[in-house]
């Protein structure tokens, strides 16, 4: 008998939605928008009340996402990472409210009805594919969740209907011991996360069948895998193969030595080790770029594919939003530019673009409908520009995706990142001081080459040795590219672009040419009202 989530397949009304079968190379050209399904959009656009602190379902759905794909696509994102889709604990837990985030699985084989039904999820997949966009599903493989202690193994879990499918109870706690991390349980007695016995071949087979069917049934193009470090490494290769699509795993750690072995067993990891020092570098003028560069360099050297197979992010649902730590427009803009000059896949967490300022979980999981999907926000424009610039870089240089970024002119308060044709110029002096920095970079372009800062369309000319010397304005970053690398008639600096390459089809952008002073004024003004909770 076949053991697996066959009911999921059998209950389908629509035919399976075909996956685009995207692999790691396909994904490396993409830019991911991460959202929390419950908090992104409601089916009828009702602005339902949503108090993040209450940890309740607020009413977001897969149909709601479909309605607002224009919003995501207009910013230039071409992949969407949604919350886990499996049925979760139904009732509010005393400790941590409801499972609106989707990480408390009770039944792998049915969908979470709060988000919609089978047809809705297929419709989302089809709607994304029609736009040439990818669907990334978040999946939890390591554990289930229990509203009670001890868990009710006999009446609760599917398809793991018996205690023998689980590891014996013990909690990971703060342990750094590998076996404990892999075989004990996450959570605590107030909300235990019973750990599947992924040493047992029956369990292994069931998890492989499940992921294969899930990907095929809903036309999934890639997976974000939760809590990867809590399963033995040699579990992953066969599971990844059963999935048959790109996999990017969460290895929550601040250490490249710990993270590196996971890059051998799954396609990519979320690059947590560099996230921590990057935030520290960008968040205050006291931050040090050299510390971040050390970690970035270690990751480039120790990961299987350097940083190319990583997801690069500045915010997500488990960390305080960057704008909860600083509202300085210069610091914010620098941090939110870096992932687009990075070797890996840039990931943007919904709400960043609207200036959301929620701190730790649960405050960083605000409803986006309170921001009304405004297009005119300065950071929305910023993401449009950076997505378009990255696409131009990919289209104009066949080696952009395989050339490791180089860190140049590293000072306490500034650094340059060379990734031809891009040169990212970063600073953490901020906008609220009169301090400025000058980036002096040697020989990165042709002598006297004509360049442009794609964020402002300010012209810059390389010196006789191909170097550049540029002063920062208002603490803002600059992203230089040769005018010849930018296609004419596109969205980026159309008055200056001289590139002759055939323009890729795809996202159309309004041309944007802006003065920083105006942007800073509007960020400072709008920041305060952006995140009013209902
Ligand atoms: C859980 O919720 C369901 C329906 O929402 C209700 O019938 C049931 O009594 C609840 N169970 C507990 C233990 O509160
Ligand atoms: C694996 O789990 C199955 C199902 O619970 C159980 O019947 C079997 O005995 C287990 N195998 C081993 C080797 O523990
Ligand atoms: C990682 O975090 C731990 C605990 O917070 C800390 O002790 C350690 O120094 C950090 N390591 C690095 C490389 O940042």
PDB file of C-alpha atoms in Angstrom, residues 85-253:
ATOM      1  CA  UNK A  85      -0.228  25.672   3.205  1.00  0.00           C
ATOM      2  CA  UNK A  86      -0.923  22.578   5.341  1.00  0.00           C
ATOM      3  CA  UNK A  87      -3.714  22.367   7.909  1.00  0.00           C
ATOM      4  CA  UNK A  88      -2.548  23.664  11.281  1.00  0.00           C
ATOM      5  CA  UNK A  89      -3.724  23.507  14.890  1.00  0.00           C
ATOM      6  CA  UNK A  90      -7.281  24.869  14.794  1.00  0.00           C
ATOM      7  CA  UNK A  91      -7.750  26.524  18.126  1.00  0.00           C
ATOM      8  CA  UNK A  92      -5.924  29.374  19.730  1.00  0.00           C
ATOM      9  CA  UNK A  93      -3.136  28.153  21.944  1.00  0.00           C
ATOM     10  CA  UNK A  94      -2.849  29.648  25.407  1.00  0.00           C
ATOM     11  CA  UNK A  95       0.827  30.373  24.841  1.00  0.00           C
ATOM     12  CA  UNK A  96       0.962  31.863  21.365  1.00  0.00           C
ATOM     13  CA  UNK A  97      -2.486  32.409  19.888  1.00  0.00           C
ATOM     14  CA  UNK A  98      -3.521  31.012  16.516  1.00  0.00           C
ATOM     15  CA  UNK A  99      -1.530  29.370  13.734  1.00  0.00           C
ATOM     16  CA  UNK A 100      -2.096  32.225  11.253  1.00  0.00           C
ATOM     17  CA  UNK A 101       1.551  31.931  10.125  1.00  0.00           C
ATOM     18  CA  UNK A 102       1.118  28.297   9.093  1.00  0.00           C
ATOM     19  CA  UNK A 103       4.105  26.809  10.944  1.00  0.00           C
ATOM     20  CA  UNK A 104       2.104  24.556  13.323  1.00  0.00           C
ATOM     21  CA  UNK A 105       1.225  21.580  11.150  1.00  0.00           C
ATOM     22  CA  UNK A 106      -1.413  19.150  12.244  1.00  0.00           C
ATOM     23  CA  UNK A 107      -2.220  17.521   8.911  1.00  0.00           C
ATOM     24  CA  UNK A 108       0.262  17.564   6.062  1.00  0.00           C
ATOM     25  CA  UNK A 109      -2.305  16.067   3.717  1.00  0.00           C
ATOM     26  CA  UNK A 110      -4.976  18.752   3.741  1.00  0.00           C
ATOM     27  CA  UNK A 111      -4.840  22.472   3.135  1.00  0.00           C
ATOM     28  CA  UNK A 112      -5.296  25.237   5.679  1.00  0.00           C
ATOM     29  CA  UNK A 113      -8.885  26.236   5.018  1.00  0.00           C
ATOM     30  CA  UNK A 114      -8.332  29.732   6.386  1.00  0.00           C
ATOM     31  CA  UNK A 115      -6.341  30.531   3.240  1.00  0.00           C
ATOM     32  CA  UNK A 116      -8.745  29.016   0.712  1.00  0.00           C
ATOM     33  CA  UNK A 117      -9.398  25.656  -0.887  1.00  0.00           C
ATOM     34  CA  UNK A 118      -7.689  23.412  -3.353  1.00  0.00           C
ATOM     35  CA  UNK A 119      -8.903  25.359  -6.364  1.00  0.00           C
ATOM     36  CA  UNK A 120      -7.774  28.657  -4.853  1.00  0.00           C
ATOM     37  CA  UNK A 121      -4.209  27.447  -4.394  1.00  0.00           C
ATOM     38  CA  UNK A 122      -4.141  26.068  -7.933  1.00  0.00           C
ATOM     39  CA  UNK A 123      -5.557  29.333  -9.196  1.00  0.00           C
ATOM     40  CA  UNK A 124      -2.757  31.233  -7.443  1.00  0.00           C
ATOM     41  CA  UNK A 125      -0.170  28.967  -9.017  1.00  0.00           C
ATOM     42  CA  UNK A 126      -1.728  29.392 -12.459  1.00  0.00           C
ATOM     43  CA  UNK A 127      -2.045  33.173 -12.070  1.00  0.00           C
ATOM     44  CA  UNK A 128       1.648  33.440 -11.171  1.00  0.00           C
ATOM     45  CA  UNK A 129       2.707  31.237 -14.082  1.00  0.00           C
ATOM     46  CA  UNK A 130       0.617  33.241 -16.522  1.00  0.00           C
ATOM     47  CA  UNK A 131       2.738  36.252 -15.555  1.00  0.00           C
ATOM     48  CA  UNK A 132       5.977  34.287 -15.812  1.00  0.00           C
ATOM     49  CA  UNK A 133       6.345  34.425 -12.038  1.00  0.00           C
ATOM     50  CA  UNK A 134       7.376  31.583  -9.720  1.00  0.00           C
ATOM     51  CA  UNK A 135       5.542  30.156  -6.730  1.00  0.00           C
ATOM     52  CA  UNK A 136       7.692  29.395  -3.684  1.00  0.00           C
ATOM     53  CA  UNK A 137       6.022  27.373  -0.929  1.00  0.00           C
ATOM     54  CA  UNK A 138       7.229  27.421   2.622  1.00  0.00           C
ATOM     55  CA  UNK A 139       7.279  23.903   4.079  1.00  0.00           C
ATOM     56  CA  UNK A 140       7.840  22.474   7.545  1.00  0.00           C
ATOM     57  CA  UNK A 141       9.420  19.019   7.437  1.00  0.00           C
ATOM     58  CA  UNK A 142      11.025  18.701  10.852  1.00  0.00           C
ATOM     59  CA  UNK A 143       8.046  18.739  13.167  1.00  0.00           C
ATOM     60  CA  UNK A 144       4.335  19.019  13.786  1.00  0.00           C
ATOM     61  CA  UNK A 145       2.821  21.132  16.566  1.00  0.00           C
ATOM     62  CA  UNK A 146       0.682  20.290  19.541  1.00  0.00           C
ATOM     63  CA  UNK A 147      -1.812  22.394  21.502  1.00  0.00           C
ATOM     64  CA  UNK A 148      -1.421  20.058  24.474  1.00  0.00           C
ATOM     65  CA  UNK A 149       1.307  18.486  26.538  1.00  0.00           C
ATOM     66  CA  UNK A 150       1.618  15.572  26.192  1.00  0.00           C
ATOM     67  CA  UNK A 151       0.490  15.620  22.555  1.00  0.00           C
ATOM     68  CA  UNK A 152      -2.521  13.552  21.549  1.00  0.00           C
ATOM     69  CA  UNK A 153      -0.698  11.249  19.131  1.00  0.00           C
ATOM     70  CA  UNK A 154      -3.602   8.912  18.502  1.00  0.00           C
ATOM     71  CA  UNK A 155      -6.242  11.412  17.451  1.00  0.00           C
ATOM     72  CA  UNK A 156      -4.405  14.338  16.043  1.00  0.00           C
ATOM     73  CA  UNK A 157      -1.750  13.992  13.344  1.00  0.00           C
ATOM     74  CA  UNK A 158      -1.982  13.052   9.675  1.00  0.00           C
ATOM     75  CA  UNK A 159      -0.472  11.135   8.086  1.00  0.00           C
ATOM     76  CA  UNK A 160       1.627  10.442  11.220  1.00  0.00           C
ATOM     77  CA  UNK A 161      -1.143   8.832  13.232  1.00  0.00           C
ATOM     78  CA  UNK A 162       0.921   7.208  15.948  1.00  0.00           C
ATOM     79  CA  UNK A 163       3.620   8.110  18.464  1.00  0.00           C
ATOM     80  CA  UNK A 164       6.053   5.739  16.775  1.00  0.00           C
ATOM     81  CA  UNK A 165       6.483   8.221  13.902  1.00  0.00           C
ATOM     82  CA  UNK A 166       8.032  10.738  16.301  1.00  0.00           C
ATOM     83  CA  UNK A 167      11.271  11.104  18.198  1.00  0.00           C
ATOM     84  CA  UNK A 168      11.052  10.522  21.922  1.00  0.00           C
ATOM     85  CA  UNK A 169      10.218  13.663  23.825  1.00  0.00           C
ATOM     86  CA  UNK A 170      13.064  15.938  24.946  1.00  0.00           C
ATOM     87  CA  UNK A 171      13.471  19.635  24.220  1.00  0.00           C
ATOM     88  CA  UNK A 172      16.301  21.194  22.202  1.00  0.00           C
ATOM     89  CA  UNK A 173      16.310  24.304  24.360  1.00  0.00           C
ATOM     90  CA  UNK A 174      19.637  26.110  24.048  1.00  0.00           C
ATOM     91  CA  UNK A 175      21.598  22.959  23.273  1.00  0.00           C
ATOM     92  CA  UNK A 176      24.383  23.157  20.720  1.00  0.00           C
ATOM     93  CA  UNK A 177      24.795  19.383  20.584  1.00  0.00           C
ATOM     94  CA  UNK A 178      24.137  18.131  17.068  1.00  0.00           C
ATOM     95  CA  UNK A 179      22.144  15.026  17.977  1.00  0.00           C
ATOM     96  CA  UNK A 180      20.032  16.995  20.435  1.00  0.00           C
ATOM     97  CA  UNK A 181      19.364  19.663  17.788  1.00  0.00           C
ATOM     98  CA  UNK A 182      18.316  16.981  15.315  1.00  0.00           C
ATOM     99  CA  UNK A 183      16.357  14.569  17.488  1.00  0.00           C
ATOM    100  CA  UNK A 184      14.855  16.538  20.359  1.00  0.00           C
ATOM    101  CA  UNK A 185      11.821  18.764  20.012  1.00  0.00           C
ATOM    102  CA  UNK A 186      11.583  22.476  19.309  1.00  0.00           C
ATOM    103  CA  UNK A 187       9.073  24.475  21.308  1.00  0.00           C
ATOM    104  CA  UNK A 188       8.544  23.958  25.001  1.00  0.00           C
ATOM    105  CA  UNK A 189       5.927  22.357  27.263  1.00  0.00           C
ATOM    106  CA  UNK A 190       3.558  25.281  26.682  1.00  0.00           C
ATOM    107  CA  UNK A 191       3.608  24.617  22.933  1.00  0.00           C
ATOM    108  CA  UNK A 192       5.594  21.514  21.985  1.00  0.00           C
ATOM    109  CA  UNK A 193       6.622  20.849  18.389  1.00  0.00           C
ATOM    110  CA  UNK A 194       6.741  17.022  18.254  1.00  0.00           C
ATOM    111  CA  UNK A 195       9.767  16.046  16.187  1.00  0.00           C
ATOM    112  CA  UNK A 196       9.272  13.592  13.345  1.00  0.00           C
ATOM    113  CA  UNK A 197      11.573  10.598  13.480  1.00  0.00           C
ATOM    114  CA  UNK A 198      13.472  11.361  10.307  1.00  0.00           C
ATOM    115  CA  UNK A 199      15.861   8.507  11.094  1.00  0.00           C
ATOM    116  CA  UNK A 200      13.005   6.074  10.400  1.00  0.00           C
ATOM    117  CA  UNK A 201      12.715   4.945   6.759  1.00  0.00           C
ATOM    118  CA  UNK A 202       8.912   4.802   6.850  1.00  0.00           C
ATOM    119  CA  UNK A 203       8.798   8.446   7.897  1.00  0.00           C
ATOM    120  CA  UNK A 204      11.453   9.339   5.324  1.00  0.00           C
ATOM    121  CA  UNK A 205       9.425   7.713   2.542  1.00  0.00           C
ATOM    122  CA  UNK A 206       6.213   9.400   3.623  1.00  0.00           C
ATOM    123  CA  UNK A 207       7.880  12.807   3.634  1.00  0.00           C
ATOM    124  CA  UNK A 208       9.313  12.204   0.177  1.00  0.00           C
ATOM    125  CA  UNK A 209       5.960  11.131  -1.241  1.00  0.00           C
ATOM    126  CA  UNK A 210       4.276  14.096   0.378  1.00  0.00           C
ATOM    127  CA  UNK A 211       6.653  16.694  -1.092  1.00  0.00           C
ATOM    128  CA  UNK A 212       6.576  15.126  -4.531  1.00  0.00           C
ATOM    129  CA  UNK A 213       2.778  15.197  -4.587  1.00  0.00           C
ATOM    130  CA  UNK A 214       2.543  18.692  -3.148  1.00  0.00           C
ATOM    131  CA  UNK A 215       4.867  20.137  -5.798  1.00  0.00           C
ATOM    132  CA  UNK A 216       3.098  18.335  -8.621  1.00  0.00           C
ATOM    133  CA  UNK A 217      -0.444  19.047  -7.463  1.00  0.00           C
ATOM    134  CA  UNK A 218      -0.014  22.771  -7.013  1.00  0.00           C
ATOM    135  CA  UNK A 219       2.592  23.550  -9.636  1.00  0.00           C
ATOM    136  CA  UNK A 220       5.151  24.681  -7.079  1.00  0.00           C
ATOM    137  CA  UNK A 221       8.379  26.116  -8.535  1.00  0.00           C
ATOM    138  CA  UNK A 222      10.537  26.255  -5.436  1.00  0.00           C
ATOM    139  CA  UNK A 223      10.514  25.513  -1.721  1.00  0.00           C
ATOM    140  CA  UNK A 224      11.619  27.446   1.318  1.00  0.00           C
ATOM    141  CA  UNK A 225      12.313  24.830   3.988  1.00  0.00           C
ATOM    142  CA  UNK A 226      11.804  25.663   7.644  1.00  0.00           C
ATOM    143  CA  UNK A 227      14.235  24.594  10.453  1.00  0.00           C
ATOM    144  CA  UNK A 228      16.647  22.711   8.179  1.00  0.00           C
ATOM    145  CA  UNK A 229      19.366  22.369  10.803  1.00  0.00           C
ATOM    146  CA  UNK A 230      17.013  20.252  12.938  1.00  0.00           C
ATOM    147  CA  UNK A 231      17.171  17.251  10.598  1.00  0.00           C
ATOM    148  CA  UNK A 232      20.294  15.168   9.958  1.00  0.00           C
ATOM    149  CA  UNK A 233      22.104  16.428   6.853  1.00  0.00           C
ATOM    150  CA  UNK A 234      21.995  13.144   4.958  1.00  0.00           C
ATOM    151  CA  UNK A 235      18.193  13.204   5.064  1.00  0.00           C
ATOM    152  CA  UNK A 236      18.115  16.110   2.637  1.00  0.00           C
ATOM    153  CA  UNK A 237      19.551  15.018  -0.754  1.00  0.00           C
ATOM    154  CA  UNK A 238      16.925  12.339  -1.431  1.00  0.00           C
ATOM    155  CA  UNK A 239      14.135  14.574  -0.142  1.00  0.00           C
ATOM    156  CA  UNK A 240      15.313  17.414  -2.395  1.00  0.00           C
ATOM    157  CA  UNK A 241      15.338  15.016  -5.306  1.00  0.00           C
ATOM    158  CA  UNK A 242      11.768  13.933  -4.566  1.00  0.00           C
ATOM    159  CA  UNK A 243      10.726  17.577  -4.541  1.00  0.00           C
ATOM    160  CA  UNK A 244      12.241  18.028  -8.000  1.00  0.00           C
ATOM    161  CA  UNK A 245      12.414  21.826  -7.731  1.00  0.00           C
ATOM    162  CA  UNK A 246      14.703  24.445  -6.235  1.00  0.00           C
ATOM    163  CA  UNK A 247      15.075  24.295  -2.453  1.00  0.00           C
ATOM    164  CA  UNK A 248      16.244  27.056  -0.131  1.00  0.00           C
ATOM    165  CA  UNK A 249      16.623  26.204   3.530  1.00  0.00           C
ATOM    166  CA  UNK A 250      16.493  28.139   6.760  1.00  0.00           C
ATOM    167  CA  UNK A 251      19.647  27.489   8.791  1.00  0.00           C
ATOM    168  CA  UNK A 252      19.263  30.008  11.588  1.00  0.00           C
ATOM    169  CA  UNK A 253      22.820  30.560  12.746  1.00  0.00           C
TER     170      UNK A 253
END
